[in-house]
CSV table of C-alpha atoms in Angstrom, one decimal:
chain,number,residue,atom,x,y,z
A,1,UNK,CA,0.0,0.0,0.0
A,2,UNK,CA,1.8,3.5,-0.7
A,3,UNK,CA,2.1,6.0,1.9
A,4,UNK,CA,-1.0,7.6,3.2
A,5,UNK,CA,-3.3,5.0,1.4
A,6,UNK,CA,-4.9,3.5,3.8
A,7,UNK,CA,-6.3,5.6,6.7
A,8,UNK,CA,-8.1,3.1,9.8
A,9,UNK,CA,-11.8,3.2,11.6
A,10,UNK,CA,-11.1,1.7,14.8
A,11,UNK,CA,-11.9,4.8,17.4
A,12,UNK,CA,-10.8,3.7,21.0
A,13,UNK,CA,-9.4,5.3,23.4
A,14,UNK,CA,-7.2,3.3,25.9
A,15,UNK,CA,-5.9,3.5,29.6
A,16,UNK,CA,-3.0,1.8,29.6
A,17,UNK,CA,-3.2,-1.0,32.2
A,18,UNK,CA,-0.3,-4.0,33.6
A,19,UNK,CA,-0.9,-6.9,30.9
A,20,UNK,CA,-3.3,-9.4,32.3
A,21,UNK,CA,-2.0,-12.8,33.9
A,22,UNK,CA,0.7,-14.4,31.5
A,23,UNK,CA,0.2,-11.7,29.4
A,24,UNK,CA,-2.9,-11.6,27.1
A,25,UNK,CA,-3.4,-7.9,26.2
A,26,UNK,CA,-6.8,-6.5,27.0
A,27,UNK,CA,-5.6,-2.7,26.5
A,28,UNK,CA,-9.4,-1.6,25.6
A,29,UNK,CA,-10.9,-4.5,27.2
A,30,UNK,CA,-10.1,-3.8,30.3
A,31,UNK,CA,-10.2,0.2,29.8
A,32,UNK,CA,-13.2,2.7,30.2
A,33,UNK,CA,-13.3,3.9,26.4
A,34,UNK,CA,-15.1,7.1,25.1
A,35,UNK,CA,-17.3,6.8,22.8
A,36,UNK,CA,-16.8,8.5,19.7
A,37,UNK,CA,-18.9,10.7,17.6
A,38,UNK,CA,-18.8,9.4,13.9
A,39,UNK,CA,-21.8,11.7,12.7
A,40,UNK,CA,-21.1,12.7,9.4
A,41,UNK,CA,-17.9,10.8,8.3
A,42,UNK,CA,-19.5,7.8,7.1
A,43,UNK,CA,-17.4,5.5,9.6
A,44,UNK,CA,-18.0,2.2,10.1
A,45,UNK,CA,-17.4,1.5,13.9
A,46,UNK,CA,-15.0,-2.5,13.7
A,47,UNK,CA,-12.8,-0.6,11.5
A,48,UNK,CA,-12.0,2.9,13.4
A,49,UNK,CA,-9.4,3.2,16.4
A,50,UNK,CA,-8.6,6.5,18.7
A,51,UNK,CA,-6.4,7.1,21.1
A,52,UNK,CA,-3.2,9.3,21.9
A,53,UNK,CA,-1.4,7.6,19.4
A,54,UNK,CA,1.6,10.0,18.8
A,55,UNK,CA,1.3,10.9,22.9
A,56,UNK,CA,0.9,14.8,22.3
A,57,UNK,CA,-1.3,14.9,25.0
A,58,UNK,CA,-4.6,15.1,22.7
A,59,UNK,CA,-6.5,12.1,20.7
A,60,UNK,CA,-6.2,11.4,17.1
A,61,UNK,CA,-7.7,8.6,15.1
A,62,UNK,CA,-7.2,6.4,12.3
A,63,UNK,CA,-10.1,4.9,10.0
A,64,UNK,CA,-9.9,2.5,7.1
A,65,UNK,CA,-11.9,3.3,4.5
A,66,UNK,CA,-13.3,0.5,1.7
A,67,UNK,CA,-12.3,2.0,-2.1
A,68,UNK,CA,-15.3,3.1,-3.9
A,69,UNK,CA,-14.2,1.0,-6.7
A,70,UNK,CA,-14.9,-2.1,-4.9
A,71,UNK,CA,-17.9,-0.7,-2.9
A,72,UNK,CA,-19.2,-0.1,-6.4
A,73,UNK,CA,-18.5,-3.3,-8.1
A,74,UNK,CA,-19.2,-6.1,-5.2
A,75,UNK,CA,-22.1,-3.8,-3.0
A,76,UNK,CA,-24.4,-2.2,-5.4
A,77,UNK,CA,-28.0,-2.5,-5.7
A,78,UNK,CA,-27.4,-5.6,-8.0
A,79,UNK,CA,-25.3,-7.6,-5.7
A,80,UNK,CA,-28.3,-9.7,-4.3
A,81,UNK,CA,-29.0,-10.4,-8.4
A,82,UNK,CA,-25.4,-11.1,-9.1
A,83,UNK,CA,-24.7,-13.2,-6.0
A,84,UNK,CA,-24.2,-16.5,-7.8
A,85,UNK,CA,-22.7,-15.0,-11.0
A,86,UNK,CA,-19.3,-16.7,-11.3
A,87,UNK,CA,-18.0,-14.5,-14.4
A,88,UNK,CA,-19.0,-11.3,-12.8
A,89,UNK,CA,-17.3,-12.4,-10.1
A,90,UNK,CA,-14.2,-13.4,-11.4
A,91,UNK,CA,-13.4,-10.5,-13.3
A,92,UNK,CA,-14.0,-8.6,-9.7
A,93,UNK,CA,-11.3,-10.9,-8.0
A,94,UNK,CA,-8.9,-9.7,-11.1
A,95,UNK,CA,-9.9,-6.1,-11.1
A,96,UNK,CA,-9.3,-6.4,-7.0
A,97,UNK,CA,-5.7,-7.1,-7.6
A,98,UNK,CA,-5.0,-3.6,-8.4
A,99,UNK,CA,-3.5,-0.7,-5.6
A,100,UNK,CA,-6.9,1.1,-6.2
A,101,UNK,CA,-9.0,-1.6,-4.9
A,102,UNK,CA,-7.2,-1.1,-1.9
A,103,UNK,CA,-8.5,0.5,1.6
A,104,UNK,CA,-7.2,3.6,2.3
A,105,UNK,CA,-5.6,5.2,5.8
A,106,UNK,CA,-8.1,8.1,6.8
A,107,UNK,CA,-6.5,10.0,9.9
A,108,UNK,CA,-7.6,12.7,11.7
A,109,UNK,CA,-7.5,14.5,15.1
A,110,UNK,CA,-10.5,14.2,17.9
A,111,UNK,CA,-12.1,17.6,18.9
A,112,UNK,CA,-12.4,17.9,23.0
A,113,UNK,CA,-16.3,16.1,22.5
A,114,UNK,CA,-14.9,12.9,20.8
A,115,UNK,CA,-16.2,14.1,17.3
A,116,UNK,CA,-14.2,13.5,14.3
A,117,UNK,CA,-12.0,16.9,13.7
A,118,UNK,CA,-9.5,17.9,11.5
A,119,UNK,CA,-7.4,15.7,9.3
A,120,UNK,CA,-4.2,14.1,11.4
A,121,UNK,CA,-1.2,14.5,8.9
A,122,UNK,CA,0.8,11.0,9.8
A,123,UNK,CA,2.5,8.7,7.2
A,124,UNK,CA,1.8,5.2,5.7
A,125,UNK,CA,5.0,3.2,3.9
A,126,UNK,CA,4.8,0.6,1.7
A,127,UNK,CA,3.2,-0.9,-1.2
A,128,UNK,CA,1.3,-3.6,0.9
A,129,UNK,CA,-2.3,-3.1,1.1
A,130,UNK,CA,-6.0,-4.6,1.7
A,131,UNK,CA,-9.2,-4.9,-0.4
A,132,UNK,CA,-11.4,-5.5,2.9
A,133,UNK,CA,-10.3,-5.6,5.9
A,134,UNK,CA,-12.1,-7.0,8.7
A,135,UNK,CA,-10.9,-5.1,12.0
A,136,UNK,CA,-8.4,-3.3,13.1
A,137,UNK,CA,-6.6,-4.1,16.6
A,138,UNK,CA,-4.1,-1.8,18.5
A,139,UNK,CA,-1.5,-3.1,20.3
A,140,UNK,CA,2.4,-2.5,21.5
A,141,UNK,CA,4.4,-4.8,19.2
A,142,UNK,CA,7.6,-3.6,18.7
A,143,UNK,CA,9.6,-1.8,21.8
A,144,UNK,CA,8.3,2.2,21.2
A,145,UNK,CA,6.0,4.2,22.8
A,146,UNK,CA,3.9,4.3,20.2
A,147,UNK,CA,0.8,1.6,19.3
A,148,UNK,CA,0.7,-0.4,16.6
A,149,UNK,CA,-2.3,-2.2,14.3
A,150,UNK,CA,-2.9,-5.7,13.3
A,151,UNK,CA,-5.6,-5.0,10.3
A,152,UNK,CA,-6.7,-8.7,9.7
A,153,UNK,CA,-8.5,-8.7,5.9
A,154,UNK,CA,-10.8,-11.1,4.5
A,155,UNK,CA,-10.8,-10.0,0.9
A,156,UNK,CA,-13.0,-9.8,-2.2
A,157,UNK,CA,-16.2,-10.2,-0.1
A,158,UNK,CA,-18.3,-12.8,-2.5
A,159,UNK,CA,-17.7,-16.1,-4.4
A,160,UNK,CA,-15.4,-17.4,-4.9
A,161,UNK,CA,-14.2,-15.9,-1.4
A,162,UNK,CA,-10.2,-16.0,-2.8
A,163,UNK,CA,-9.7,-14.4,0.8
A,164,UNK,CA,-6.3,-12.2,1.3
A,165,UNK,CA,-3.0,-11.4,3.1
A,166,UNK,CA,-3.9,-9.6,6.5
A,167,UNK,CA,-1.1,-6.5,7.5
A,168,UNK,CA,0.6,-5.1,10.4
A,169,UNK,CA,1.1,-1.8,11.0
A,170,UNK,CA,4.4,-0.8,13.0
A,171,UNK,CA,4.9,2.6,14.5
A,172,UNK,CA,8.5,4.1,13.1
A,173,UNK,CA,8.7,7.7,15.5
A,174,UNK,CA,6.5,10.2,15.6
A,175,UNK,CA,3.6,10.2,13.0
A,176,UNK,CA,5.3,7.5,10.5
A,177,UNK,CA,4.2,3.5,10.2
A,178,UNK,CA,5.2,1.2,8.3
A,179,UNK,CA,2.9,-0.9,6.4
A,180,UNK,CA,3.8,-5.0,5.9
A,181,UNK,CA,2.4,-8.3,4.8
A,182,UNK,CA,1.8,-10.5,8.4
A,183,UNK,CA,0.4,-13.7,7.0
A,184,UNK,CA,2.4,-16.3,4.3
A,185,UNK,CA,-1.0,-17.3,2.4
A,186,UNK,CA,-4.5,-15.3,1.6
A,187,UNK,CA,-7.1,-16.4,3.5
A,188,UNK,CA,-10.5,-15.1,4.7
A,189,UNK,CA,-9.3,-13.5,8.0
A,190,UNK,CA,-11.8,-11.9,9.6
A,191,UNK,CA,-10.3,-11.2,13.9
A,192,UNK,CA,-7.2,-11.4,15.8
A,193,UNK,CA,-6.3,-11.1,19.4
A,194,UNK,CA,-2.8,-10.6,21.5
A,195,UNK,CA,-1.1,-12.5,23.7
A,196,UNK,CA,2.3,-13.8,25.2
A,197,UNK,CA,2.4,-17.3,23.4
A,198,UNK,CA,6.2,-18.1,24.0
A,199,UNK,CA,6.9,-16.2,26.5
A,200,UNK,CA,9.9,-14.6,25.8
A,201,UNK,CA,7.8,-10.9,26.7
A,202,UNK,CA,6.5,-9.5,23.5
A,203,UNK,CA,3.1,-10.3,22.3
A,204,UNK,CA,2.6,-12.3,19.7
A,205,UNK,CA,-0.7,-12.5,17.6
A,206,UNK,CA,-3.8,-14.3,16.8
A,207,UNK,CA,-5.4,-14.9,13.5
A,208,UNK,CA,-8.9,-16.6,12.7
A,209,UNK,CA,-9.6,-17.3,9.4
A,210,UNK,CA,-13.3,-19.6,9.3
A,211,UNK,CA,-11.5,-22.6,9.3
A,212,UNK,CA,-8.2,-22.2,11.7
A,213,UNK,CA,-6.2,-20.6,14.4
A,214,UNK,CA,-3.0,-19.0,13.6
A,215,UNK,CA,-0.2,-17.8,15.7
A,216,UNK,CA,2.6,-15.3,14.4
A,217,UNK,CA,5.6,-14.8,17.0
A,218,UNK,CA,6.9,-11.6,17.4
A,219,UNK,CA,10.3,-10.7,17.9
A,220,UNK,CA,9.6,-7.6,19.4
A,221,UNK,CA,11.2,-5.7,16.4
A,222,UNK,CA,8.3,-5.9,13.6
A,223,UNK,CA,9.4,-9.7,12.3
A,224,UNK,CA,6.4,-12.4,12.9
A,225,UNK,CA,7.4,-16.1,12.3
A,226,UNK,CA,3.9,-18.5,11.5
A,227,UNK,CA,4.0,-21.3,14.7
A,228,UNK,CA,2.0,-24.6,15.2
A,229,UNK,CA,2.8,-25.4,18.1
A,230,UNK,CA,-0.2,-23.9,20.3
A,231,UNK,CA,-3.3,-25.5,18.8
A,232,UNK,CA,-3.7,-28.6,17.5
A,233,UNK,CA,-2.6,-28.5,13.7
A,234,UNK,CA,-5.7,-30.3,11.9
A,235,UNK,CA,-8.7,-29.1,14.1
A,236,UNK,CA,-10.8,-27.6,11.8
A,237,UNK,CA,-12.8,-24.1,13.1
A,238,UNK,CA,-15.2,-24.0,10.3
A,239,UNK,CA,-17.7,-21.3,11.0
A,240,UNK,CA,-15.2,-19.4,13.2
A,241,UNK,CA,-14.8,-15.6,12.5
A,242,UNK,CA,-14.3,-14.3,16.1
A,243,UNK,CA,-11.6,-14.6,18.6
A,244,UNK,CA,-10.5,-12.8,21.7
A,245,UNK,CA,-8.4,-13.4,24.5
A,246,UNK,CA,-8.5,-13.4,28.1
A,247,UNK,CA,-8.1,-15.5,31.5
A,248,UNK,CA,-12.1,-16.6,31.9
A,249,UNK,CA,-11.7,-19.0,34.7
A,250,UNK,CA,-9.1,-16.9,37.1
A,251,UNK,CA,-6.4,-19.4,36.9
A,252,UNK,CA,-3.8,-17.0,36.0
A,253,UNK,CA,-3.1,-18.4,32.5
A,254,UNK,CA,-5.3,-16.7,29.3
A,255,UNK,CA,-8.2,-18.3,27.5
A,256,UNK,CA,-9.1,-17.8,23.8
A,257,UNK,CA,-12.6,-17.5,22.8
A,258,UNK,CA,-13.4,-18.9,20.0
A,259,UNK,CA,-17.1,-17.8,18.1
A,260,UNK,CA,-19.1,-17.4,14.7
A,261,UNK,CA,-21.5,-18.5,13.2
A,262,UNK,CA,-23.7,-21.3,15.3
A,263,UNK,CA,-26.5,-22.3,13.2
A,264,UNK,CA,-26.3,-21.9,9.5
A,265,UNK,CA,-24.7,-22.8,6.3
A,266,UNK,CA,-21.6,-20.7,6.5
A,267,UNK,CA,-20.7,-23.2,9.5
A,268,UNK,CA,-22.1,-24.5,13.1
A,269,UNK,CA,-18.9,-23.1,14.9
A,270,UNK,CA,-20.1,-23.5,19.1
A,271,UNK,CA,-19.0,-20.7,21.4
A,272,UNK,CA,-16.2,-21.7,23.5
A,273,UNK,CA,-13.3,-20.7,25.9
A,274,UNK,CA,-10.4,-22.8,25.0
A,275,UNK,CA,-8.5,-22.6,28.7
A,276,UNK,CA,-4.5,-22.2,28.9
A,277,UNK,CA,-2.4,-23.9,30.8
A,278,UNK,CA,1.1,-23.2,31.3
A,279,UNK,CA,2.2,-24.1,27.8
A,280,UNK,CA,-0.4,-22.0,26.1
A,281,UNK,CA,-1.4,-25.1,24.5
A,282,UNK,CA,-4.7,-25.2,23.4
A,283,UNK,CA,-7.1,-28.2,22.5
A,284,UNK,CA,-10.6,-29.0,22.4
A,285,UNK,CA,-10.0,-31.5,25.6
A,286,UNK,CA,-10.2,-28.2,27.4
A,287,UNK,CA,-13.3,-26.1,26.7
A,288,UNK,CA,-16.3,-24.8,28.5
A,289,UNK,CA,-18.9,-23.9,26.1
A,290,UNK,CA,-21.4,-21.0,25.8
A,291,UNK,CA,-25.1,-22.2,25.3
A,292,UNK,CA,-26.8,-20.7,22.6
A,293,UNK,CA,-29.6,-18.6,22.2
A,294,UNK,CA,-32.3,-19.0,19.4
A,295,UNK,CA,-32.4,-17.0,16.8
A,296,UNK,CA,-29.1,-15.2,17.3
A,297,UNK,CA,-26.6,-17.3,16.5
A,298,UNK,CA,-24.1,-15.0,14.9
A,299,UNK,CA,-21.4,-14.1,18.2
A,300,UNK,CA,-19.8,-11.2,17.5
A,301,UNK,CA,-17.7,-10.4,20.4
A,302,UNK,CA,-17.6,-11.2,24.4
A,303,UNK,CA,-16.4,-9.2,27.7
A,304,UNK,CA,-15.7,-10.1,31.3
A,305,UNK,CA,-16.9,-8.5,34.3
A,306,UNK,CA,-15.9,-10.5,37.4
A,307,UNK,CA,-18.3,-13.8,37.7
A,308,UNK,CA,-20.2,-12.4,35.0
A,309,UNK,CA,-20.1,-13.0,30.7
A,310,UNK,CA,-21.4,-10.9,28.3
A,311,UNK,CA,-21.7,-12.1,25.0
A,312,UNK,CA,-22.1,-9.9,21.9
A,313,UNK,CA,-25.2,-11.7,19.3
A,314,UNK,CA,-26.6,-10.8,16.2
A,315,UNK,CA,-29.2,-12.6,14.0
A,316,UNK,CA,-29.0,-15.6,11.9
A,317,UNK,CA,-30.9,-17.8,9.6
A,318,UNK,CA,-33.9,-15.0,8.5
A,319,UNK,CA,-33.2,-12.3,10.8
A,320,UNK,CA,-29.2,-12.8,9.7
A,321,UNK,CA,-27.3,-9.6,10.9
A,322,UNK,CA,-30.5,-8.2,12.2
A,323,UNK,CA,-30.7,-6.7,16.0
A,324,UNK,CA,-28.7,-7.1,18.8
A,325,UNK,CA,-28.8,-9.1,21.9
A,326,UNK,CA,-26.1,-9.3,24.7
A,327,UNK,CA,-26.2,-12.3,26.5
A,328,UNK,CA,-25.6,-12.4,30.1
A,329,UNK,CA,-23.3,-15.6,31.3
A,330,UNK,CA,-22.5,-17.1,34.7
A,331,UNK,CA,-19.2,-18.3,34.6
A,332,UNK,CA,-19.8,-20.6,37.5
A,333,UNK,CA,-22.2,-22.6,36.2
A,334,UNK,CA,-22.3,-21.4,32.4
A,335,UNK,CA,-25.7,-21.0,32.8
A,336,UNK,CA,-27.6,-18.0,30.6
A,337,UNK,CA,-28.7,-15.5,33.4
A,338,UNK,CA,-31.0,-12.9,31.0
A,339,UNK,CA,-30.9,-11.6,27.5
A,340,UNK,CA,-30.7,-7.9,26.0
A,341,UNK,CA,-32.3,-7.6,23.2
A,342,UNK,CA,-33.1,-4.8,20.6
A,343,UNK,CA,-34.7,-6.2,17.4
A,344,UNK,CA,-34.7,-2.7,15.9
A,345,UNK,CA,-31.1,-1.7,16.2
A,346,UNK,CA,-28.4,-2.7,13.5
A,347,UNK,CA,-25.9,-5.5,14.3
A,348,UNK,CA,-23.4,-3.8,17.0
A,349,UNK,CA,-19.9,-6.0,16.5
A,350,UNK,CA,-17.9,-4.9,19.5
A,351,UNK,CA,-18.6,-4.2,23.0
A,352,UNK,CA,-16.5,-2.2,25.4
A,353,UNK,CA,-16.6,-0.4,28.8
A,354,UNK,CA,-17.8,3.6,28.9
A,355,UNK,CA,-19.4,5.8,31.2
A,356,UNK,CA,-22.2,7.6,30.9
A,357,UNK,CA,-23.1,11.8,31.5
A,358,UNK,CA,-23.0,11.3,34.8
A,359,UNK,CA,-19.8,9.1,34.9
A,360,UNK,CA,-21.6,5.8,35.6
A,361,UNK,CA,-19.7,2.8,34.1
A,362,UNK,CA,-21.9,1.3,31.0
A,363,UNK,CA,-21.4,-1.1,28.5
A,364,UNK,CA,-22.3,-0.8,24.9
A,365,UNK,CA,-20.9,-0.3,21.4
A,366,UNK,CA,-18.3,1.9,20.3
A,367,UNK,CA,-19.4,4.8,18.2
A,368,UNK,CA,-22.5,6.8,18.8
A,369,UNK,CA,-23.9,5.1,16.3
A,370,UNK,CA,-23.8,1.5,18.4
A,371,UNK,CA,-25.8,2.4,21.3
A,372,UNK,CA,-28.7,-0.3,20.8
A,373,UNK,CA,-27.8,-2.5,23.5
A,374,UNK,CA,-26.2,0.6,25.8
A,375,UNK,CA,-26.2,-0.9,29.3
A,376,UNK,CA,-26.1,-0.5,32.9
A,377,UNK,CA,-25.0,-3.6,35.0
A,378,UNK,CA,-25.9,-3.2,38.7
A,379,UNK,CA,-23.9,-6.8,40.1
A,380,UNK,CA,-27.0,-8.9,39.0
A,381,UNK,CA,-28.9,-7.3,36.4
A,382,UNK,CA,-28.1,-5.6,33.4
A,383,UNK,CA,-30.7,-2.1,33.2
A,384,UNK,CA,-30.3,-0.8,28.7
A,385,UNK,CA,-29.8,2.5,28.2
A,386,UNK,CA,-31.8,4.2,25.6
């Protein structure tokens, strides 16, 4: 991707915590976020981060933005038409080849209300680039001060699903990244997580792709080596397109959560937590599974709060992508406590910590357009905020 061509839409801002035990990194899961005000811009709220990210004192942001040339091609009012048309499609997976097909870098500064200001004048390097990308995840992978991205991508988003190479996105001083290839083969990669997998003190990353797990070392200097060794190397994950990472059970070791979709034809992936052990070694031996709920079974994210799940739903089978729920888990007895649900609201895909106007702590979506399933949770019950 050249420089300044691909601008990111992950808006987040982050209080920097200690790394959780054996060091998963829950930077904005374990943070009180603000919520940003994307009126106007367009955004889209998976692919939008914000935080201090030169550490000037004030908040900047960086969005990535889908080229109108594919939007055009592959999401116009004849895509439900052309859904099975092989030849239209295959000259789209040709066409997407080329440097404009690629997402572009959109930065810009934060006014004092969280509202998208000014442009932010940093620099993008390379020639690597995206058609879709999927999510973009901060984190500190090299030894700066200064965050960098993981920007999984999934690719030409219709048949034959060719899939792509996902990027990382290293800091380089003040206002400068450097754009690079992560993964050795395209695939559909569609989240990632961090976490400590060798322990040797820099986080390493997390890739699912619908059909496996992949690890990349880091080296702590911007190199990532593909690795094996932490889940077992045939299990199939079919119908997996979430992950995240984080110690579920207390035990002082992290947990990945695996998730999709759990009831239709693009896969019957459960929901589970995976549960470390000292070897970060992970296998299906080991699991505790979410129970589903009907009618929702598209997962979209998960957060901890002591005893207490909440897990992120949208739609599926007629109602796929449609409304919200946020289910409410026990993690003593993985039992479903109470559901959330807003069938009016568009799918939300993430779900953080904020606080409200009067500085009560809330849980919700991250934009001000992802308030459907806003709420309050009192110890027991969760109260929505509308």
């Amino acid at each position: 991707m050249s420089r300044n061509r691909f601008y990111a839409g992950l808006f987040s801002v982050v209080l920097l915590l200690p790394l959780p035990s054996h060091a998963a990194d829950q930077l904005f899961k374990n943070s009180v976020i603000d919520e940003v005000d994307i009126s106007g811009t367009g955004y889209y709220g998976r692919l939008l981060v914000a935080e201090d990210l030169n550490n000037d004192g004030a908040k900047e942001s960086i969005y990535l933005k889908l080229s109108p040339k594919y939007m055009e091609y592959v999401w116009n009012k004849d895509r439900a038409a052309r859904r099975q048309d092989k030849a239209y499609h295959k000259k789209g997976v040709k066409l997407s080849k080329s440097p404009d097909w690629f997402a572009s870098f959109v930065s810009a500064s934060l006014r004092q209300d969280n509202s998208v200001g000014a442009r932010w004048d940093a620099s993008f390097n390379g020639e690597e680039g995206c058609v879709h990308p999927s999510q973009i995840i901060p984190a500190h992978l090299n030894k700066d001060e200064f965050l960098d991205f993981i920007i999984p991508c999934h690719g030409y988003d219709a048949i034959p699903f060719p899939g792509e190479h996902s990027l990382v996105v290293m800091s380089d001083g003040v206002n400068n990244y450097n754009v690079s290839r992560l993964t050795k083969r395209p695939s559909f990669y569609h989240d990632g997580a961090t976490a400590d997998f060798d322990g040797d003190g820099n986080l390493d990353i997390l890739l699912v792709d619908a059909k496996k797990l992949r690890v990349f070392l880091n080296d702590g200097n911007g190199k990532f080596t593909p690795s094996d060794k932490y889940f077992p190397q045939f299990a199939s994950w079919k119908g997996a397109y979430s992950v995240e990472i984080l110690d579920v059970n207390d035990d002082g070791y992290f947990d990945v959560f695996v998730a999709g979709h759990e009831d239709d034809k693009h896969g019957r992936q459960p929901t589970v937590f995976l549960l470390g052990n000292k070897r970060n070694k992970f296998s299906r031996k080991q699991q505790i599974v979410i129970p589903p709920v009907q009618g929702y079974g598209i997962v979209m994210d998960v957060i901890k709060e002591g005893k207490n799940l909440f897990v992120l739903r949208t739609g599926s089978g007629n109602r796929v992508y449609q409304g919200a729920v946020v289910q409410h888990v026990s993690i003593e007895n993985l039992e479903t406590i109470n559901i959330l649900e807003n069938t009016k609201t568009h799918h939300v895909d993430r779900i953080f910590r904020k606080s409200d106007a009067s500085g009560r702590l809330k849980f919700g979506g991250f934009t001000n357009k992802e308030t459907g399933i806003d709420f309050i949770f009192d110890g027991e019950n969760m109260q929505p905020v509308r």
